[in-house]
Structures are given as C-alpha cells and as structure tokens.
Amino acid sequence: MDLENHANRAVREVLQRMVANGDEIGVQVAAYLHGEKIVDAWAGMADPATERAVDGDTLFNVYSVTKGVAATALHVQAERGFVDYDSPVARYWPEYGAHGKEAVTVRDALSHRTGTPQMPAGATPDSICDWDATCAGLAALEPIFPVGEPAYQAVSFGWVIGEIVRRTDPEGRSFRDFVQQEICAPYGIDDLWIGIPDEVEPRIARLIDDLGQKAPPPGTALEKAMPFEIRLAPDVFELPQVRRATLAGVGGIFTARSLARFYAILANGGTLDGKRLLSAERVEMCCHLRPGGTLPDPVFFGMPMPLGEGGYWMYDGQSALTLAFGSESAIGNPGAGGSLAWADPRTGLAVAYCHNRMSAFDGASLVGNAIRSALGID
C-alpha cells in the first residue's frame, strides 16, 4: 500500500472511532505532503438535527485558525515590498498612531505585542460586521499593557492585520477580496471564506458548543479582549450577517481541503504547483518565536503562548493547543473549540482539522500522530 492510501486509511479509522465514541460529531481532515494531497477524510454529522452527513465539501467555522490566513496576506504585501515589518503601523494607517500607539510596529502587530488586546467598547454582533467602524474603534484605543510585551489579540488581530493589508494594497480591495484574488484563485483554493457568499451557506456544518462558555470575569483583560457579547459560540457565529462579514481573525468558514491546501504553501517553503507566494527565507523567518514568545500572557491569566514572529503559533511541547504539530519547526493556528491547521516546512507536511463539536477534546493530536506514523515522519 502506498503512503497516500496508508495515511488516508489511518486517518479515516481515527475519525470514525472519534465519532463512534462521541468525542466528535462531524469532522473533516485533509493533509498535503510536499505539495501533494495525501489525506482527504471525514466522518459523522454536519447537522445531527437533520442527519445531514459530513462530506468533503462541508464547510466548518474555524475561529482563530483564520489568523493564519490574515498573517499570510500581510506577508504577501511584505514580499511585494509594500510593507516593512519594522515600520510603525501608523506609516500605513495614520489613524492607528493615536493615544500611545505611534511606536507599535507591524512586527508587534503580527506577534501580539501592541499592548492593545482589547476590542472597542460596546462591541456587538452587528458592530463587528462593520469593517470600517471596527477599525476606527481599534485605532482610537489606548494600550493597556506596555507596547512590545505579549498580550494576545484574541479577536482584534484580524482587523489590525487586515487593515494594514487593505491600506497597502495598490488596488484598494477589501481584505476578503484580497485573499480571494491573491491567495485563493492563483492556487486553486476553492473554499477559504472570510465572509461567505450566499450560495455556500447550505454546506456549513451546524456548530455544537460543548465548552460550557461563561462570561469572563468583569474588568479582566480577557473580558476586554473577548467580550461575551461577541463570544466565539454558535449563537453569534451562526447569525447570517456574521457569516457574511469579514472577520479576519476569527470568522473563517473553510473546508479541510481548502485549509490544508493553503497551509501546503507554507509547508512547501512558500510555493505550490510551481508558483511562489512567499520566499523560503520569509517562511523560515516565521518559524522563530517572537521576543517573549513563551512568557505568561496577561489576557489568558498568565498562560504561556508559543507565538512566532510571523503571526503563527509554534510547537513548544507544552501548550495543549499546539501538541498536534509534533515538531519544533511547525507553524499554525488553533481555533476555539479544537479546530487546528499547521505546516511543517522541515518535513513538507500540512494538515487541517475541521469539526463542529466545540470542546476540549484534542482530536487533532490523534490525527497528527496517525499521519506522521503512517508516513514514517519523526
């Protein structure tokens, strides 16, 4: 049996077992190795109420996995000479330099060191659907932590990074259109939606929140960064207007096929199908921890976060959110409730794990281990 069939069979068995055990409801996995798809597997129900089964075209909310797409879009602008990582954000977005943020660099924004993890006051599901108003609110914020120190931008990251991309785009496109035209279309990535078109909505899996989410303690950095009014939960993210909005840090609705193909570009040193999106040197830069990368993060009550310089998470052997990476050279992004995707430029492996049961269950690690075992990758 060739490696592709062996890996695909191993993953399918893991997925079927997870669904049978009740650990997952609907789940989808895809993987690429050196630019070739080697895994395309799924199991379970996209909507238990209607008994609609998952298939390869089912779309899933992936929450903060979306941050990897946002970061990559900014790297595209840097690759083309439109962005300098060490320049102030205000060079490209003058309004952002207000209230003590004039020294915040693009690199700070990528690596969650702006000192402003918070969302604008009064954020609601409707307000976050207004890109310009949300960006104006973020530009007016004052830092609540020292600029240059870790403070995870749990929700706000996508607007800050996405507005830099938008402001430096010579064509002045929306962030959604930039991603579709500069990343998705040239590389045959069909279902990487940050703001869905109407026609794909019937393919979206129904979310089931088994996290038992509660409002964060009032007045904490977590409450400011992740206001409960815009909680990462079905009652907010299944609203029609939220599905259609450009929420560049948390609003992605993807298939595993599209997500793995996207990460295959990074795993393959910035190229796919003979076309180059990023230089190998730029991808390599992203595989280094940020300054203060594993220091306790004040937003999540001192939890260390192994974040890299390029806007992706890294493997440190300790963070439960990145154990699935299985390699110190891997980069990726976890999403609320267990969605995950990563790329390992050392091995050429890219993996996407999409599902609809939000829980603390780490199915991605089981899948990652199964793939590496099937391929004989250390």
Short mmCIF file of C-alpha atoms in Angstrom, two decimals:
data_model
loop_
_atom_site.label_atom_id
_atom_site.label_comp_id
_atom_site.label_asym_id
_atom_site.label_seq_id
_atom_site.Cartn_x
_atom_site.Cartn_y
_atom_site.Cartn_z
CA MET A 1 0.00 0.00 0.00
CA ASP A 2 1.45 3.40 -0.97
CA LEU A 3 1.93 6.13 1.62
CA GLU A 4 -1.08 8.15 0.46
CA ASN A 5 -3.50 5.25 0.84
CA HIS A 6 -1.91 4.23 4.11
CA ALA A 7 -2.18 7.73 5.61
CA ASN A 8 -5.73 8.25 4.37
CA ARG A 9 -6.86 4.90 5.76
CA ALA A 10 -5.20 5.58 9.12
CA VAL A 11 -6.92 8.96 9.45
CA ARG A 12 -10.30 7.61 8.38
CA GLU A 13 -10.09 4.96 11.10
CA VAL A 14 -9.22 7.60 13.72
CA LEU A 15 -12.12 9.82 12.66
CA GLN A 16 -14.64 7.00 12.67
CA ARG A 17 -13.51 5.96 16.14
CA MET A 18 -13.79 9.52 17.49
CA VAL A 19 -17.32 9.87 16.16
CA ALA A 20 -18.34 6.45 17.46
CA ASN A 21 -17.01 7.36 20.92
CA GLY A 22 -18.89 10.66 20.94
CA ASP A 23 -15.70 12.71 21.02
CA GLU A 24 -16.64 14.35 17.74
CA ILE A 25 -19.93 14.90 15.92
CA GLY A 26 -18.75 15.86 12.46
CA VAL A 27 -15.10 16.06 11.48
CA GLN A 28 -13.03 16.53 8.37
CA VAL A 29 -9.27 16.22 7.80
CA ALA A 30 -7.00 16.88 4.84
CA ALA A 31 -3.23 16.81 4.53
CA TYR A 32 -0.57 17.59 1.96
CA LEU A 33 2.99 16.32 1.72
CA HIS A 34 5.46 18.23 -0.47
CA GLY A 35 2.56 19.90 -2.27
CA GLU A 36 0.58 16.71 -2.96
CA LYS A 37 -2.67 15.84 -1.22
CA ILE A 38 -2.27 12.64 0.78
CA VAL A 39 -5.29 12.72 3.13
CA ASP A 40 -8.91 13.59 2.38
CA ALA A 41 -11.15 12.05 5.02
CA TRP A 42 -14.30 12.79 7.02
CA ALA A 43 -16.84 11.23 9.34
CA GLY A 44 -20.02 11.99 11.27
CA MET A 45 -22.83 14.50 11.00
CA ALA A 46 -22.73 18.07 9.76
CA ASP A 47 -26.16 18.61 11.33
CA PRO A 48 -27.43 15.97 13.76
CA ALA A 49 -30.91 17.54 13.80
CA THR A 50 -31.44 16.84 10.11
CA GLU A 51 -28.98 13.91 9.92
CA ARG A 52 -27.02 15.70 7.21
CA ALA A 53 -23.72 13.85 6.93
CA VAL A 54 -20.30 15.43 6.58
CA ASP A 55 -18.67 15.08 3.19
CA GLY A 56 -15.56 16.55 1.61
CA ASP A 57 -17.38 19.78 0.69
CA THR A 58 -18.80 20.51 4.15
CA LEU A 59 -17.75 23.92 5.48
CA PHE A 60 -16.79 24.49 9.11
CA ASN A 61 -16.30 27.52 11.35
CA VAL A 62 -12.66 27.50 12.39
CA TYR A 63 -12.43 30.66 14.52
CA SER A 64 -8.81 31.69 15.19
CA VAL A 65 -7.40 29.32 12.61
CA THR A 66 -8.35 32.26 10.37
CA LYS A 67 -5.47 34.28 11.85
CA GLY A 68 -3.01 32.25 9.78
CA VAL A 69 -4.67 33.45 6.58
CA ALA A 70 -4.58 37.06 7.80
CA ALA A 71 -0.90 36.81 8.68
CA THR A 72 -0.06 35.26 5.32
CA ALA A 73 -1.88 38.04 3.46
CA LEU A 74 0.34 40.56 5.24
CA HIS A 75 3.43 38.54 4.34
CA VAL A 76 2.34 38.74 0.69
CA GLN A 77 2.40 42.52 0.97
CA ALA A 78 5.83 42.40 2.58
CA GLU A 79 7.05 40.05 -0.15
CA ARG A 80 5.98 42.62 -2.74
CA GLY A 81 7.71 45.48 -0.96
CA PHE A 82 4.57 47.23 0.23
CA VAL A 83 5.15 46.57 3.95
CA ASP A 84 8.22 46.78 6.18
CA TYR A 85 7.78 44.71 9.35
CA ASP A 86 9.79 47.13 11.46
CA SER A 87 7.93 50.25 10.37
CA PRO A 88 5.19 51.68 12.58
CA VAL A 89 1.68 50.55 11.76
CA ALA A 90 0.87 54.27 11.58
CA ARG A 91 3.08 54.61 8.49
CA TYR A 92 0.38 52.71 6.60
CA TRP A 93 -2.61 53.54 8.76
CA PRO A 94 -2.04 57.03 10.24
CA GLU A 95 -5.09 56.99 12.50
CA TYR A 96 -3.69 53.97 14.33
CA GLY A 97 -0.82 56.01 15.77
CA ALA A 98 -3.06 57.80 18.27
CA HIS A 99 -3.09 57.51 22.08
CA GLY A 100 0.32 55.98 22.65
CA LYS A 101 0.42 53.55 19.72
CA GLU A 102 2.75 55.56 17.49
CA ALA A 103 5.64 53.18 18.20
CA VAL A 104 3.70 49.96 17.50
CA THR A 105 5.36 48.23 14.55
CA VAL A 106 3.94 45.81 12.04
CA ARG A 107 6.06 43.11 13.65
CA ASP A 108 4.49 43.97 17.02
CA ALA A 109 1.04 43.58 15.49
CA LEU A 110 1.90 40.24 13.91
CA SER A 111 3.33 38.89 17.17
CA HIS A 112 0.57 40.15 19.52
CA ARG A 113 2.68 42.82 21.20
CA THR A 114 0.69 46.00 20.51
CA GLY A 115 -0.39 46.46 24.12
CA THR A 116 -3.99 46.67 22.90
CA PRO A 117 -5.56 43.20 23.01
CA GLN A 118 -8.97 44.72 23.72
CA MET A 119 -11.90 45.23 21.39
CA PRO A 120 -13.61 48.64 21.14
CA ALA A 121 -16.12 49.18 23.94
CA GLY A 122 -19.66 48.12 23.19
CA ALA A 123 -18.82 45.56 20.53
CA THR A 124 -21.87 43.61 19.33
CA PRO A 125 -22.51 41.03 16.60
CA ASP A 126 -23.77 43.83 14.37
CA SER A 127 -20.91 46.23 15.10
CA ILE A 128 -18.19 43.73 14.22
CA CYS A 129 -19.80 43.29 10.81
CA ASP A 130 -18.87 46.91 10.02
CA TRP A 131 -15.20 46.75 8.99
CA ASP A 132 -14.56 50.49 8.86
CA ALA A 133 -16.25 51.25 12.17
CA THR A 134 -14.40 48.46 13.96
CA CYS A 135 -11.06 49.60 12.53
CA ALA A 136 -11.80 53.17 13.64
CA GLY A 137 -12.56 51.90 17.13
CA LEU A 138 -9.32 49.94 17.27
CA ALA A 139 -7.30 52.92 16.03
CA ALA A 140 -8.69 55.00 18.91
CA LEU A 141 -7.68 52.55 21.65
CA GLU A 142 -5.07 53.25 24.29
CA PRO A 143 -2.62 50.47 25.24
CA ILE A 144 -3.50 48.66 28.46
CA PHE A 145 -0.15 46.83 28.51
CA PRO A 146 3.32 48.05 27.55
CA VAL A 147 3.89 48.04 23.81
CA GLY A 148 6.30 45.24 22.96
CA GLU A 149 5.13 42.88 25.69
CA PRO A 150 2.90 39.84 24.98
CA ALA A 151 -0.86 40.43 25.12
CA TYR A 152 -2.89 38.14 22.86
CA GLN A 153 -5.19 39.92 20.40
CA ALA A 154 -7.80 37.18 20.56
CA VAL A 155 -10.42 38.87 18.38
CA SER A 156 -8.91 42.20 17.29
CA PHE A 157 -5.91 40.71 15.45
CA GLY A 158 -7.74 40.26 12.17
CA TRP A 159 -8.81 43.87 11.78
CA VAL A 160 -5.39 45.26 12.64
CA ILE A 161 -3.55 42.95 10.25
CA GLY A 162 -6.27 43.11 7.63
CA GLU A 163 -6.37 46.91 7.63
CA ILE A 164 -2.62 47.06 7.06
CA VAL A 165 -3.14 44.77 4.07
CA ARG A 166 -6.02 46.86 2.79
CA ARG A 167 -4.19 50.17 3.23
CA THR A 168 -1.11 48.90 1.37
CA ASP A 169 -3.00 47.27 -1.50
CA PRO A 170 -2.49 49.44 -4.61
CA GLU A 171 -5.91 48.31 -5.81
CA GLY A 172 -7.64 49.25 -2.54
CA ARG A 173 -9.53 45.98 -2.29
CA SER A 174 -11.41 44.70 0.73
CA PHE A 175 -9.49 42.20 2.80
CA ARG A 176 -11.90 39.46 1.71
CA ASP A 177 -11.32 40.21 -1.97
CA PHE A 178 -7.55 40.43 -1.48
CA VAL A 179 -7.45 36.92 -0.01
CA GLN A 180 -9.69 35.52 -2.72
CA GLN A 181 -7.79 37.12 -5.59
CA GLU A 182 -4.19 36.94 -4.38
CA ILE A 183 -4.13 33.67 -2.44
CA CYS A 184 -7.14 31.52 -3.26
CA ALA A 185 -7.61 31.96 -7.01
CA PRO A 186 -3.95 31.57 -8.08
CA TYR A 187 -3.55 28.39 -6.03
CA GLY A 188 -6.87 26.66 -6.69
CA ILE A 189 -8.17 27.11 -3.13
CA ASP A 190 -11.94 26.96 -3.55
CA ASP A 191 -13.49 27.16 -0.08
CA LEU A 192 -11.48 29.50 2.11
CA TRP A 193 -14.18 32.01 3.03
CA ILE A 194 -13.75 35.04 5.28
CA GLY A 195 -17.26 36.27 4.61
CA ILE A 196 -19.31 33.70 2.73
CA PRO A 197 -21.25 34.15 -0.50
CA ASP A 198 -24.92 33.21 -0.15
CA GLU A 199 -24.68 30.07 -2.26
CA VAL A 200 -22.33 28.17 0.07
CA GLU A 201 -24.39 28.62 3.24
CA PRO A 202 -26.26 25.28 2.93
CA ARG A 203 -22.90 23.46 3.14
CA ILE A 204 -21.93 24.88 6.55
CA ALA A 205 -21.89 22.41 9.44
CA ARG A 206 -24.00 23.24 12.46
CA LEU A 207 -21.90 24.17 15.49
CA ILE A 208 -22.40 22.41 18.81
CA ASP A 209 -20.83 24.22 21.77
CA ASP A 210 -19.79 21.75 24.48
CA LEU A 211 -17.30 24.13 26.08
CA GLY A 212 -19.74 25.46 28.66
CA GLN A 213 -18.71 29.03 27.88
CA LYS A 214 -19.36 31.65 30.53
CA ALA A 215 -18.78 35.39 30.61
CA PRO A 216 -15.17 36.23 31.52
CA PRO A 217 -14.63 37.88 34.91
CA PRO A 218 -15.59 41.54 34.54
CA GLY A 219 -12.78 44.02 34.22
CA THR A 220 -10.18 41.42 33.25
CA ALA A 221 -8.03 41.63 30.14
CA LEU A 222 -9.82 38.54 28.85
CA GLU A 223 -13.19 40.24 29.17
CA LYS A 224 -11.87 43.23 27.25
CA ALA A 225 -10.23 41.10 24.55
CA MET A 226 -13.14 38.67 24.17
CA PRO A 227 -16.35 40.44 25.18
CA PHE A 228 -19.13 37.97 25.91
CA GLU A 229 -21.46 39.85 23.58
CA ILE A 230 -19.34 38.61 20.66
CA ARG A 231 -18.44 35.23 22.17
CA LEU A 232 -17.00 32.56 19.93
CA ALA A 233 -20.15 30.49 20.02
CA PRO A 234 -22.94 29.33 17.67
CA ASP A 235 -25.49 31.91 18.79
CA VAL A 236 -23.19 34.64 17.46
CA PHE A 237 -21.26 32.99 14.64
CA GLU A 238 -24.23 31.30 13.01
CA LEU A 239 -26.02 34.63 12.56
CA PRO A 240 -26.45 35.31 8.82
CA GLN A 241 -24.77 38.72 8.99
CA VAL A 242 -21.78 37.37 10.92
CA ARG A 243 -21.27 34.55 8.44
CA ARG A 244 -21.14 37.12 5.65
CA ALA A 245 -18.90 39.63 7.40
CA THR A 246 -15.14 39.95 7.00
CA LEU A 247 -13.88 38.89 10.44
CA ALA A 248 -10.27 38.33 9.50
CA GLY A 249 -9.13 36.92 12.84
CA VAL A 250 -11.98 34.66 13.89
CA GLY A 251 -14.57 34.40 11.10
CA GLY A 252 -13.15 31.82 8.71
CA ILE A 253 -15.52 29.22 7.27
CA PHE A 254 -13.38 26.64 5.48
CA THR A 255 -13.21 23.07 4.30
CA ALA A 256 -10.28 20.98 5.46
CA ARG A 257 -9.33 20.55 1.80
CA SER A 258 -9.03 24.30 1.27
CA LEU A 259 -7.28 24.89 4.58
CA ALA A 260 -4.71 22.12 4.07
CA ARG A 261 -4.01 23.36 0.55
CA PHE A 262 -3.46 26.85 1.92
CA TYR A 263 -1.01 25.56 4.56
CA ALA A 264 0.69 23.43 1.91
CA ILE A 265 2.11 26.66 0.50
CA LEU A 266 3.89 27.33 3.80
CA ALA A 267 4.92 23.69 4.27
CA ASN A 268 6.47 23.74 0.81
CA GLY A 269 8.64 26.79 1.52
CA GLY A 270 6.25 29.34 0.01
CA THR A 271 5.44 27.55 -3.26
CA LEU A 272 2.71 25.31 -4.64
CA ASP A 273 2.26 23.86 -8.12
CA GLY A 274 5.38 25.65 -9.33
CA LYS A 275 4.14 29.10 -8.27
CA ARG A 276 5.73 31.09 -5.49
CA LEU A 277 3.70 33.12 -3.00
CA LEU A 278 6.43 33.76 -0.40
CA SER A 279 10.19 33.35 -0.37
CA ALA A 280 11.65 30.42 1.54
CA GLU A 281 13.52 32.95 3.71
CA ARG A 282 10.26 34.66 4.67
CA VAL A 283 8.67 31.36 5.63
CA GLU A 284 11.76 30.49 7.65
CA MET A 285 11.51 33.82 9.49
CA CYS A 286 8.01 32.84 10.58
CA CYS A 287 9.40 29.71 12.24
CA HIS A 288 11.04 31.62 15.10
CA LEU A 289 9.48 32.50 18.43
CA ARG A 290 8.66 36.17 18.97
CA PRO A 291 10.54 38.08 21.66
CA GLY A 292 8.87 36.98 24.87
CA GLY A 293 7.23 34.14 22.98
CA THR A 294 6.62 31.87 25.94
CA LEU A 295 6.25 34.50 28.64
CA PRO A 296 2.95 34.35 30.57
CA ASP A 297 0.22 36.11 28.62
CA PRO A 298 -1.89 38.51 30.71
CA VAL A 299 -5.01 38.06 28.57
CA PHE A 300 -5.28 34.38 29.44
CA PHE A 301 -4.35 34.73 33.11
CA GLY A 302 -0.66 34.04 32.63
CA MET A 303 -0.88 31.10 30.23
CA PRO A 304 2.32 30.89 28.15
CA MET A 305 1.64 31.18 24.42
CA PRO A 306 4.31 29.97 21.99
CA LEU A 307 3.74 32.59 19.31
CA GLY A 308 6.14 33.24 16.47
CA GLU A 309 7.33 36.40 14.76
CA GLY A 310 5.15 35.78 11.74
CA GLY A 311 1.70 35.64 13.32
CA TYR A 312 1.51 31.86 13.74
CA TRP A 313 1.70 29.63 16.80
CA MET A 314 4.63 27.27 17.29
CA TYR A 315 5.21 23.92 18.96
CA ASP A 316 6.87 24.03 22.37
CA GLY A 317 5.99 20.56 23.64
CA GLN A 318 3.85 22.05 26.41
CA SER A 319 0.98 24.08 25.01
CA ALA A 320 -2.04 21.82 24.58
CA LEU A 321 -3.10 23.98 21.65
CA THR A 322 -0.10 23.01 19.52
CA LEU A 323 0.79 19.48 20.64
CA ALA A 324 -0.62 18.18 17.36
CA PHE A 325 2.16 19.94 15.43
CA GLY A 326 4.63 17.38 16.75
CA SER A 327 7.64 19.35 15.52
CA GLU A 328 9.57 22.41 16.65
CA SER A 329 9.75 23.56 13.02
CA ALA A 330 5.97 23.65 12.54
CA ILE A 331 3.78 26.75 12.48
CA GLY A 332 0.00 27.02 12.55
CA ASN A 333 -3.06 28.36 14.29
CA PRO A 334 -5.56 26.82 16.72
CA GLY A 335 -9.20 27.82 16.82
CA ALA A 336 -11.70 27.94 19.69
CA GLY A 337 -13.12 24.53 20.41
CA GLY A 338 -10.40 22.46 18.76
CA SER A 339 -10.07 23.34 15.08
CA LEU A 340 -6.43 23.41 14.01
CA ALA A 341 -4.16 23.69 11.00
CA TRP A 342 -0.40 23.65 10.65
CA ALA A 343 2.54 23.44 8.28
CA ASP A 344 5.97 21.96 8.85
CA PRO A 345 8.49 23.31 6.32
CA ARG A 346 11.09 20.80 7.54
CA THR A 347 9.01 17.77 6.54
CA GLY A 348 6.75 19.35 3.92
CA LEU A 349 3.63 18.27 5.81
CA ALA A 350 0.48 20.42 6.07
CA VAL A 351 -2.61 19.28 8.00
CA ALA A 352 -6.08 20.75 8.55
CA TYR A 353 -8.56 19.56 11.19
CA CYS A 354 -12.09 20.97 10.98
CA HIS A 355 -15.06 19.94 13.10
CA ASN A 356 -18.34 21.15 14.60
CA ARG A 357 -18.20 19.99 18.24
CA MET A 358 -16.51 22.74 20.24
CA SER A 359 -14.84 21.02 23.20
CA ALA A 360 -11.53 20.48 24.96
CA PHE A 361 -11.02 17.15 23.19
CA ASP A 362 -7.73 17.13 21.25
CA GLY A 363 -8.64 15.15 18.18
CA ALA A 364 -6.07 17.00 16.11
CA SER A 365 -3.22 15.36 18.03
CA LEU A 366 -4.63 11.91 17.37
CA VAL A 367 -4.85 12.74 13.68
CA GLY A 368 -1.38 14.31 13.54
CA ASN A 369 0.17 11.29 15.23
CA ALA A 370 -1.64 8.92 12.87
CA ILE A 371 -0.42 10.81 9.80
CA ARG A 372 3.18 11.03 10.93
CA SER A 373 3.18 7.36 11.92
CA ALA A 374 1.74 6.33 8.54
CA LEU A 375 4.34 8.40 6.71
CA GLY A 376 7.26 7.43 8.93
CA ILE A 377 7.90 11.08 9.87
CA ASP A 378 9.64 11.80 13.18
#
